[in-house]
Amino acid sequence: MADVAERIAQVTTSGGGDASPDRTATGKPHFEVLDGLRGVAALLVVLFHIQGITVNWDGAKVFFHHAPLAVDFFFALSGFVIGYAYDDRWPRMTAGRFFALRLIRLHPMVIVGTLLGFASYILDPYAGAAQVVSSGALLMALVLGLLALPSGSLPNRWTDTHPLNGPCWSLFQEYLGNIAYALVLRRLPTCVLGLLAALSAVVLAVCAVHFGTLDCGSGWDHLWMAPVRLSFPFLTGLWLYRVRDRLPRVSLGYLPLTILLIAIVVFPTLPEIGGFKLNGAYEALCVILLFPAIIVAGAHSDAGRGLMGLCKASGRLSYPIYITHFPFLYVWMNYVANAHHSPQRMLVIGAALVPFLLLVAWVALTVWDEPVRARLRAALRRG
């Protein structure tokens, strides 16, 4: 396991010991600190799911209270990075090519995550009769899942719109954001983007206070909240990229920003006072003010030689671990429901899942995702 951990730590496109930033396919340097923070956010989601399942989602016992906000952070990063990667390429790029590039970047891992979710649904040894479903409904969920599209709910999967791999709901929203960018948002003046972001911030804040949380949008019961959660951070990320040269050049570094991100997630849930849901206001404040500030500071920060490798590895594993971890946690959910271990032992077993899930993500990245993307990019260039 130590050898595996060492190899995972060296997962960088230019080599684990290279202290220079990686570059995109067009030669632009990556924002390495932002890549590293994306990995931190993804790991916080994994820890939230493991620990939450372990304590049966008992709110008083959940430790990573606000980890679902990582999705809003991802959306903001996506808007910023898409503006950076593509805003200056439109004079020589069609919308069709943009969509092809985004599918190549995102969809191979969607396929892996959905197939893992399908396997976990039919092979889970702890599910018992909880996951009995018609073959037609299961096949429909598989086909739609492979396309990143919502499907009908399945037994023992809550009301998830993507029941074979719950986190795929955010990938579906990511695709919608990409479509909106290519067809409309890229053409809008910066001031209009800022106005739309401000309006969407008001809607987001009202919804957050109404529900008392922003952990909505992944299920059919609050499906309409998914585009609400997408709109503000994605628009704001794109706007931040456009106005980056007019903003203060604040540089905090990877470690301070990591500590801030963790502090946001583990901050206690707040009560309702006089009918006002403080917890929703807190989460809205994080998404509307703190996350944009973190992105601006991260974009101006230098990882430094000592942390460059960690930021690279963290960034490269962030998407794979986010999209592959939940199929295994469905099995963990059923194991917890049927096991009769002490809470302490369950936490130990749950903690042991983390290196396993990192290994799965690394294998999915190096054996499937990167080789497939390289071949598809080469085919696109030849075409």
GROMACS .gro file of C-alpha atoms in nm:
model
  383
    1MET     CA    1   0.000   0.000   0.000
    2ALA     CA    2   0.291   0.236   0.067
    3ASP     CA    3   0.413   0.175  -0.289
    4VAL     CA    4   0.068   0.251  -0.424
    5ALA     CA    5   0.048   0.572  -0.221
    6GLU     CA    6   0.387   0.679  -0.355
    7ARG     CA    7   0.282   0.614  -0.712
    8ILE     CA    8  -0.044   0.802  -0.666
    9ALA     CA    9   0.147   1.098  -0.526
   10GLN     CA   10   0.351   1.099  -0.848
   11VAL     CA   11   0.048   1.118  -1.077
   12THR     CA   12   0.129   1.434  -1.269
   13THR     CA   13   0.135   1.487  -1.640
   14SER     CA   14   0.495   1.598  -1.649
   15GLY     CA   15   0.632   1.378  -1.376
   16GLY     CA   16   0.596   1.374  -1.000
   17GLY     CA   17   0.918   1.566  -0.935
   18ASP     CA   18   0.857   1.847  -1.184
   19ALA     CA   19   0.800   2.173  -1.000
   20SER     CA   20   0.685   2.360  -1.312
   21PRO     CA   21   0.314   2.403  -1.384
   22ASP     CA   22   0.146   2.158  -1.619
   23ARG     CA   23   0.013   2.299  -1.944
   24THR     CA   24  -0.311   2.257  -2.131
   25ALA     CA   25  -0.333   2.108  -2.480
   26THR     CA   26  -0.294   2.462  -2.619
   27GLY     CA   27   0.013   2.539  -2.410
   28LYS     CA   28  -0.146   2.748  -2.135
   29PRO     CA   29  -0.020   2.684  -1.780
   30HIS     CA   30  -0.262   2.532  -1.535
   31PHE     CA   31  -0.371   2.717  -1.224
   32GLU     CA   32  -0.201   2.461  -1.004
   33VAL     CA   33  -0.337   2.593  -0.672
   34LEU     CA   34  -0.692   2.582  -0.808
   35ASP     CA   35  -0.628   2.227  -0.929
   36GLY     CA   36  -0.508   2.135  -0.581
   37LEU     CA   37  -0.812   2.294  -0.418
   38ARG     CA   38  -1.040   2.103  -0.651
   39GLY     CA   39  -0.880   1.784  -0.525
   40VAL     CA   40  -0.929   1.892  -0.163
   41ALA     CA   41  -1.298   1.962  -0.231
   42ALA     CA   42  -1.343   1.622  -0.398
   43LEU     CA   43  -1.181   1.443  -0.104
   44LEU     CA   44  -1.406   1.632   0.138
   45VAL     CA   45  -1.708   1.502  -0.055
   46VAL     CA   46  -1.576   1.147  -0.026
   47LEU     CA   47  -1.518   1.183   0.349
   48PHE     CA   48  -1.863   1.335   0.391
   49HIS     CA   49  -2.028   1.042   0.218
   50ILE     CA   50  -1.829   0.778   0.407
   51GLN     CA   51  -1.881   0.934   0.748
   52GLY     CA   52  -2.241   1.031   0.681
   53ILE     CA   53  -2.333   0.678   0.579
   54THR     CA   54  -2.148   0.540   0.881
   55VAL     CA   55  -2.363   0.743   1.123
   56ASN     CA   56  -2.680   0.693   0.917
   57TRP     CA   57  -2.688   1.064   0.830
   58ASP     CA   58  -2.763   1.161   1.189
   59GLY     CA   59  -2.716   1.537   1.162
   60ALA     CA   60  -2.572   1.571   1.510
   61LYS     CA   61  -2.300   1.316   1.428
   62VAL     CA   62  -2.212   1.425   1.075
   63PHE     CA   63  -1.872   1.597   1.081
   64PHE     CA   64  -1.829   1.739   0.729
   65HIS     CA   65  -2.156   1.931   0.753
   66HIS     CA   66  -2.123   2.154   0.447
   67ALA     CA   67  -1.927   1.926   0.211
   68PRO     CA   68  -2.212   1.929  -0.048
   69LEU     CA   69  -2.106   2.288  -0.118
   70ALA     CA   70  -1.804   2.139  -0.294
   71VAL     CA   71  -2.032   2.096  -0.596
   72ASP     CA   72  -2.098   2.471  -0.604
   73PHE     CA   73  -1.722   2.524  -0.577
   74PHE     CA   74  -1.671   2.289  -0.874
   75PHE     CA   75  -1.923   2.486  -1.080
   76ALA     CA   76  -1.743   2.813  -1.002
   77LEU     CA   77  -1.406   2.663  -1.091
   78SER     CA   78  -1.555   2.528  -1.412
   79GLY     CA   79  -1.682   2.869  -1.522
   80PHE     CA   80  -1.344   3.028  -1.448
   81VAL     CA   81  -1.139   2.758  -1.619
   82ILE     CA   82  -1.364   2.734  -1.925
   83GLY     CA   83  -1.332   3.109  -1.976
   84TYR     CA   84  -0.955   3.075  -1.943
   85ALA     CA   85  -0.928   2.778  -2.176
   86TYR     CA   86  -1.173   2.877  -2.449
   87ASP     CA   87  -1.262   3.248  -2.454
   88ASP     CA   88  -0.976   3.334  -2.690
   89ARG     CA   89  -1.025   3.032  -2.917
   90TRP     CA   90  -1.364   3.108  -3.071
   91PRO     CA   91  -1.233   3.289  -3.380
   92ARG     CA   92  -1.084   2.954  -3.490
   93MET     CA   93  -1.317   2.706  -3.318
   94THR     CA   94  -1.673   2.596  -3.390
   95ALA     CA   95  -1.934   2.510  -3.129
   96GLY     CA   96  -1.923   2.151  -3.253
   97ARG     CA   97  -1.553   2.126  -3.185
   98PHE     CA   98  -1.600   2.280  -2.839
   99PHE     CA   99  -1.865   2.021  -2.754
  100ALA     CA  100  -1.638   1.742  -2.881
  101LEU     CA  101  -1.350   1.865  -2.665
  102ARG     CA  102  -1.570   1.886  -2.356
  103LEU     CA  103  -1.713   1.539  -2.414
  104ILE     CA  104  -1.361   1.402  -2.452
  105ARG     CA  105  -1.262   1.567  -2.126
  106LEU     CA  106  -1.562   1.461  -1.919
  107HIS     CA  107  -1.744   1.164  -2.064
  108PRO     CA  108  -1.498   0.875  -2.040
  109MET     CA  109  -1.518   0.895  -1.661
  110VAL     CA  110  -1.898   0.923  -1.674
  111ILE     CA  111  -1.899   0.586  -1.850
  112VAL     CA  112  -1.671   0.430  -1.589
  113GLY     CA  113  -1.873   0.569  -1.299
  114THR     CA  114  -2.202   0.449  -1.446
  115LEU     CA  115  -2.070   0.099  -1.518
  116LEU     CA  116  -1.933   0.076  -1.164
  117GLY     CA  117  -2.273   0.187  -1.034
  118PHE     CA  118  -2.449  -0.076  -1.246
  119ALA     CA  119  -2.213  -0.345  -1.118
  120SER     CA  120  -2.263  -0.237  -0.757
  121TYR     CA  121  -2.640  -0.247  -0.800
  122ILE     CA  122  -2.658  -0.601  -0.934
  123LEU     CA  123  -2.364  -0.753  -0.744
  124ASP     CA  124  -2.396  -0.594  -0.399
  125PRO     CA  125  -2.383  -0.888  -0.153
  126TYR     CA  126  -2.540  -0.685   0.128
  127ALA     CA  127  -2.842  -0.546  -0.058
  128GLY     CA  128  -3.073  -0.842   0.000
  129ALA     CA  129  -3.420  -0.768  -0.138
  130ALA     CA  130  -3.376  -0.391  -0.118
  131GLN     CA  131  -3.262  -0.361  -0.480
  132VAL     CA  132  -3.510  -0.584  -0.661
  133VAL     CA  133  -3.617  -0.409  -0.980
  134SER     CA  134  -3.738  -0.500  -1.327
  135SER     CA  135  -3.470  -0.561  -1.587
  136GLY     CA  136  -3.631  -0.298  -1.809
  137ALA     CA  137  -3.605  -0.024  -1.548
  138LEU     CA  138  -3.246  -0.119  -1.469
  139LEU     CA  139  -3.150  -0.128  -1.836
  140MET     CA  140  -3.310   0.212  -1.892
  141ALA     CA  141  -3.115   0.355  -1.598
  142LEU     CA  142  -2.795   0.210  -1.745
  143VAL     CA  143  -2.850   0.348  -2.095
  144LEU     CA  144  -2.948   0.693  -1.972
  145GLY     CA  145  -2.668   0.691  -1.716
  146LEU     CA  146  -2.410   0.617  -1.985
  147LEU     CA  147  -2.537   0.931  -2.159
  148ALA     CA  148  -2.522   1.129  -1.830
  149LEU     CA  149  -2.899   1.177  -1.852
  150PRO     CA  150  -3.145   1.153  -1.561
  151SER     CA  151  -3.354   0.838  -1.526
  152GLY     CA  152  -3.634   0.712  -1.307
  153SER     CA  153  -3.559   0.631  -0.945
  154LEU     CA  154  -3.447   0.281  -0.848
  155PRO     CA  155  -3.517   0.102  -0.520
  156ASN     CA  156  -3.266   0.178  -0.245
  157ARG     CA  157  -3.133   0.486  -0.424
  158TRP     CA  158  -3.338   0.761  -0.257
  159THR     CA  159  -3.489   0.989  -0.525
  160ASP     CA  160  -3.163   1.035  -0.717
  161THR     CA  161  -3.194   1.151  -1.077
  162HIS     CA  162  -2.887   0.938  -1.158
  163PRO     CA  163  -2.954   0.630  -0.945
  164LEU     CA  164  -2.658   0.423  -1.063
  165ASN     CA  165  -2.410   0.694  -0.968
  166GLY     CA  166  -2.558   0.984  -0.773
  167PRO     CA  167  -2.278   1.240  -0.832
  168CYS     CA  168  -2.348   1.228  -1.206
  169TRP     CA  169  -2.630   1.477  -1.144
  170SER     CA  170  -2.369   1.749  -1.125
  171LEU     CA  171  -2.206   1.632  -1.450
  172PHE     CA  172  -2.541   1.669  -1.623
  173GLN     CA  173  -2.556   2.027  -1.494
  174GLU     CA  174  -2.196   2.077  -1.606
  175TYR     CA  175  -2.298   1.979  -1.957
  176LEU     CA  176  -2.587   2.224  -1.945
  177GLY     CA  177  -2.347   2.498  -1.837
  178ASN     CA  178  -2.112   2.411  -2.123
  179ILE     CA  179  -2.398   2.426  -2.374
  180ALA     CA  180  -2.509   2.762  -2.237
  181TYR     CA  181  -2.151   2.892  -2.259
  182ALA     CA  182  -2.101   2.784  -2.620
  183LEU     CA  183  -2.436   2.907  -2.747
  184VAL     CA  184  -2.499   3.220  -2.539
  185LEU     CA  185  -2.269   3.312  -2.251
  186ARG     CA  186  -1.947   3.350  -2.449
  187ARG     CA  187  -2.113   3.618  -2.661
  188LEU     CA  188  -2.237   3.828  -2.369
  189PRO     CA  189  -2.056   4.145  -2.257
  190THR     CA  190  -1.884   4.119  -1.922
  191CYS     CA  191  -2.128   4.365  -1.763
  192VAL     CA  192  -2.424   4.149  -1.867
  193LEU     CA  193  -2.254   3.841  -1.722
  194GLY     CA  194  -2.207   4.029  -1.397
  195LEU     CA  195  -2.574   4.132  -1.390
  196LEU     CA  196  -2.689   3.775  -1.452
  197ALA     CA  197  -2.458   3.653  -1.178
  198ALA     CA  198  -2.599   3.910  -0.935
  199LEU     CA  199  -2.958   3.812  -1.015
  200SER     CA  200  -2.879   3.443  -0.979
  201ALA     CA  201  -2.712   3.519  -0.643
  202VAL     CA  202  -3.040   3.661  -0.515
  203VAL     CA  203  -3.231   3.351  -0.628
  204LEU     CA  204  -2.968   3.123  -0.474
  205ALA     CA  205  -2.978   3.307  -0.140
  206VAL     CA  206  -3.358   3.303  -0.123
  207CYS     CA  207  -3.366   2.929  -0.196
  208ALA     CA  208  -3.090   2.856   0.056
  209VAL     CA  209  -3.274   3.037   0.333
  210HIS     CA  210  -3.602   2.873   0.234
  211PHE     CA  211  -3.463   2.520   0.257
  212GLY     CA  212  -3.206   2.587   0.525
  213THR     CA  213  -2.941   2.424   0.305
  214LEU     CA  214  -2.808   2.414  -0.050
  215ASP     CA  215  -2.782   2.035  -0.046
  216CYS     CA  216  -3.061   2.009  -0.305
  217GLY     CA  217  -3.086   1.928  -0.675
  218SER     CA  218  -2.961   1.570  -0.691
  219GLY     CA  219  -3.308   1.416  -0.651
  220TRP     CA  220  -3.637   1.435  -0.835
  221ASP     CA  221  -3.801   1.599  -0.534
  222HIS     CA  222  -3.596   1.919  -0.574
  223LEU     CA  223  -3.476   1.882  -0.930
  224TRP     CA  224  -3.536   2.249  -1.008
  225MET     CA  225  -3.267   2.342  -0.755
  226ALA     CA  226  -2.996   2.186  -0.973
  227PRO     CA  227  -2.989   2.470  -1.231
  228VAL     CA  228  -3.027   2.721  -0.947
  229ARG     CA  229  -2.708   2.583  -0.790
  230LEU     CA  230  -2.533   2.581  -1.128
  231SER     CA  231  -2.624   2.932  -1.240
  232PHE     CA  232  -2.458   3.161  -0.986
  233PRO     CA  233  -2.122   2.985  -0.946
  234PHE     CA  234  -2.080   2.907  -1.316
  235LEU     CA  235  -2.170   3.260  -1.424
  236THR     CA  236  -1.954   3.408  -1.152
  237GLY     CA  237  -1.656   3.190  -1.239
  238LEU     CA  238  -1.677   3.304  -1.601
  239TRP     CA  239  -1.721   3.667  -1.493
  240LEU     CA  240  -1.425   3.643  -1.256
  241TYR     CA  241  -1.205   3.526  -1.540
  242ARG     CA  242  -1.317   3.816  -1.757
  243VAL     CA  243  -1.244   4.080  -1.488
  244ARG     CA  244  -0.940   3.910  -1.332
  245ASP     CA  245  -0.702   4.192  -1.424
  246ARG     CA  246  -0.922   4.449  -1.250
  247LEU     CA  247  -0.939   4.262  -0.920
  248PRO     CA  248  -0.690   4.285  -0.632
  249ARG     CA  249  -0.404   4.040  -0.671
  250VAL     CA  250  -0.449   3.856  -0.343
  251SER     CA  251  -0.218   3.559  -0.295
  252LEU     CA  252  -0.264   3.330   0.004
  253GLY     CA  253  -0.107   3.005  -0.114
  254TYR     CA  254  -0.231   2.648  -0.130
  255LEU     CA  255  -0.214   2.557   0.240
  256PRO     CA  256  -0.401   2.862   0.378
  257LEU     CA  257  -0.671   2.824   0.113
  258THR     CA  258  -0.697   2.451   0.189
  259ILE     CA  259  -0.742   2.529   0.559
  260LEU     CA  260  -1.010   2.785   0.474
  261LEU     CA  261  -1.195   2.536   0.252
  262ILE     CA  262  -1.188   2.271   0.525
  263ALA     CA  263  -1.303   2.525   0.786
  264ILE     CA  264  -1.601   2.616   0.568
  265VAL     CA  265  -1.700   2.249   0.540
  266VAL     CA  266  -1.666   2.153   0.907
  267PHE     CA  267  -1.832   2.468   1.041
  268PRO     CA  268  -2.126   2.359   1.260
  269THR     CA  269  -2.477   2.367   1.123
  270LEU     CA  270  -2.671   2.669   1.243
  271PRO     CA  271  -3.023   2.673   1.389
  272GLU     CA  272  -3.342   2.842   1.279
  273ILE     CA  273  -3.415   3.160   1.475
  274GLY     CA  274  -3.746   3.335   1.448
  275GLY     CA  275  -3.831   3.146   1.130
  276PHE     CA  276  -3.502   3.250   0.965
  277LYS     CA  277  -3.283   2.953   0.870
  278LEU     CA  278  -2.934   3.065   0.956
  279ASN     CA  279  -2.776   2.754   0.809
  280GLY     CA  280  -2.909   2.836   0.465
  281ALA     CA  281  -2.782   3.193   0.498
  282TYR     CA  282  -2.438   3.062   0.595
  283GLU     CA  283  -2.419   2.828   0.297
  284ALA     CA  284  -2.535   3.103   0.062
  285LEU     CA  285  -2.268   3.334   0.207
  286CYS     CA  286  -2.001   3.070   0.140
  287VAL     CA  287  -2.104   3.022  -0.222
  288ILE     CA  288  -2.171   3.387  -0.304
  289LEU     CA  289  -1.876   3.552  -0.126
  290LEU     CA  290  -1.616   3.307   0.003
  291PHE     CA  291  -1.585   3.074  -0.297
  292PRO     CA  292  -1.528   3.357  -0.548
  293ALA     CA  293  -1.269   3.505  -0.310
  294ILE     CA  294  -1.093   3.168  -0.284
  295ILE     CA  295  -1.084   3.134  -0.662
  296VAL     CA  296  -0.937   3.481  -0.708
  297ALA     CA  297  -0.673   3.417  -0.441
  298GLY     CA  298  -0.599   3.071  -0.580
  299ALA     CA  299  -0.558   3.200  -0.933
  300HIS     CA  300  -0.295   3.448  -0.809
  301SER     CA  301  -0.118   3.201  -0.580
  302ASP     CA  302   0.193   3.000  -0.652
  303ALA     CA  303   0.201   2.642  -0.528
  304GLY     CA  304   0.577   2.660  -0.481
  305ARG     CA  305   0.827   2.383  -0.544
  306GLY     CA  306   0.742   2.194  -0.227
  307LEU     CA  307   0.369   2.165  -0.299
  308MET     CA  308   0.358   2.167  -0.680
  309GLY     CA  309   0.359   1.787  -0.704
  310LEU     CA  310   0.081   1.758  -0.446
  311CYS     CA  311  -0.133   2.014  -0.631
  312LYS     CA  312  -0.081   1.833  -0.960
  313ALA     CA  313  -0.170   1.493  -0.818
  314SER     CA  314  -0.466   1.636  -0.628
  315GLY     CA  315  -0.599   1.806  -0.938
  316ARG     CA  316  -0.562   1.503  -1.160
  317LEU     CA  317  -0.732   1.270  -0.914
  318SER     CA  318  -1.013   1.511  -0.823
  319TYR     CA  319  -1.254   1.425  -1.102
  320PRO     CA  320  -1.183   1.048  -1.105
  321ILE     CA  321  -1.238   1.007  -0.731
  322TYR     CA  322  -1.549   1.225  -0.738
  323ILE     CA  323  -1.711   1.023  -1.016
  324THR     CA  324  -1.601   0.671  -0.911
  325HIS     CA  325  -1.637   0.667  -0.533
  326PHE     CA  326  -2.013   0.650  -0.488
  327PRO     CA  327  -2.079   0.308  -0.646
  328PHE     CA  328  -1.862   0.155  -0.373
  329LEU     CA  329  -2.035   0.359  -0.106
  330TYR     CA  330  -2.371   0.214  -0.207
  331VAL     CA  331  -2.225  -0.121  -0.100
  332TRP     CA  332  -2.090   0.045   0.215
  333MET     CA  333  -2.439   0.181   0.285
  334ASN     CA  334  -2.590  -0.167   0.272
  335TYR     CA  335  -2.306  -0.313   0.476
  336VAL     CA  336  -2.358  -0.053   0.749
  337ALA     CA  337  -2.732  -0.126   0.750
  338ASN     CA  338  -2.673  -0.498   0.806
  339ALA     CA  339  -2.358  -0.508   1.016
  340HIS     CA  340  -2.370  -0.506   1.395
  341HIS     CA  341  -2.031  -0.357   1.472
  342SER     CA  342  -1.959  -0.086   1.724
  343PRO     CA  343  -1.958   0.273   1.592
  344GLN     CA  344  -1.584   0.289   1.656
  345ARG     CA  345  -1.516  -0.018   1.443
  346MET     CA  346  -1.739   0.112   1.165
  347LEU     CA  347  -1.543   0.437   1.156
  348VAL     CA  348  -1.215   0.245   1.132
  349ILE     CA  349  -1.348   0.037   0.842
  350GLY     CA  350  -1.485   0.350   0.679
  351ALA     CA  351  -1.150   0.525   0.709
  352ALA     CA  352  -0.986   0.228   0.536
  353LEU     CA  353  -1.206   0.295   0.234
  354VAL     CA  354  -1.023   0.619   0.159
  355PRO     CA  355  -0.696   0.469   0.027
  356PHE     CA  356  -0.897   0.206  -0.161
  357LEU     CA  357  -1.106   0.473  -0.333
  358LEU     CA  358  -0.793   0.672  -0.417
  359LEU     CA  359  -0.648   0.360  -0.575
  360VAL     CA  360  -0.963   0.302  -0.779
  361ALA     CA  361  -0.953   0.664  -0.897
  362TRP     CA  362  -0.586   0.634  -0.993
  363VAL     CA  363  -0.647   0.313  -1.189
  364ALA     CA  364  -0.947   0.465  -1.366
  365LEU     CA  365  -0.739   0.773  -1.453
  366THR     CA  366  -0.427   0.599  -1.581
  367VAL     CA  367  -0.571   0.282  -1.733
  368TRP     CA  368  -0.887   0.425  -1.891
  369ASP     CA  369  -0.938   0.800  -1.880
  370GLU     CA  370  -0.606   0.940  -1.996
  371PRO     CA  371  -0.540   0.680  -2.272
  372VAL     CA  372  -0.896   0.713  -2.408
  373ARG     CA  373  -0.882   1.092  -2.405
  374ALA     CA  374  -0.545   1.089  -2.582
  375ARG     CA  375  -0.681   0.866  -2.859
  376LEU     CA  376  -0.998   1.071  -2.898
  377ARG     CA  377  -0.804   1.398  -2.913
  378ALA     CA  378  -0.574   1.249  -3.178
  379ALA     CA  379  -0.876   1.134  -3.380
  380LEU     CA  380  -1.032   1.479  -3.350
  381ARG     CA  381  -0.713   1.644  -3.477
  382ARG     CA  382  -0.700   1.407  -3.774
  383GLY     CA  383  -1.064   1.477  -3.849
   0.00000   0.00000   0.00000
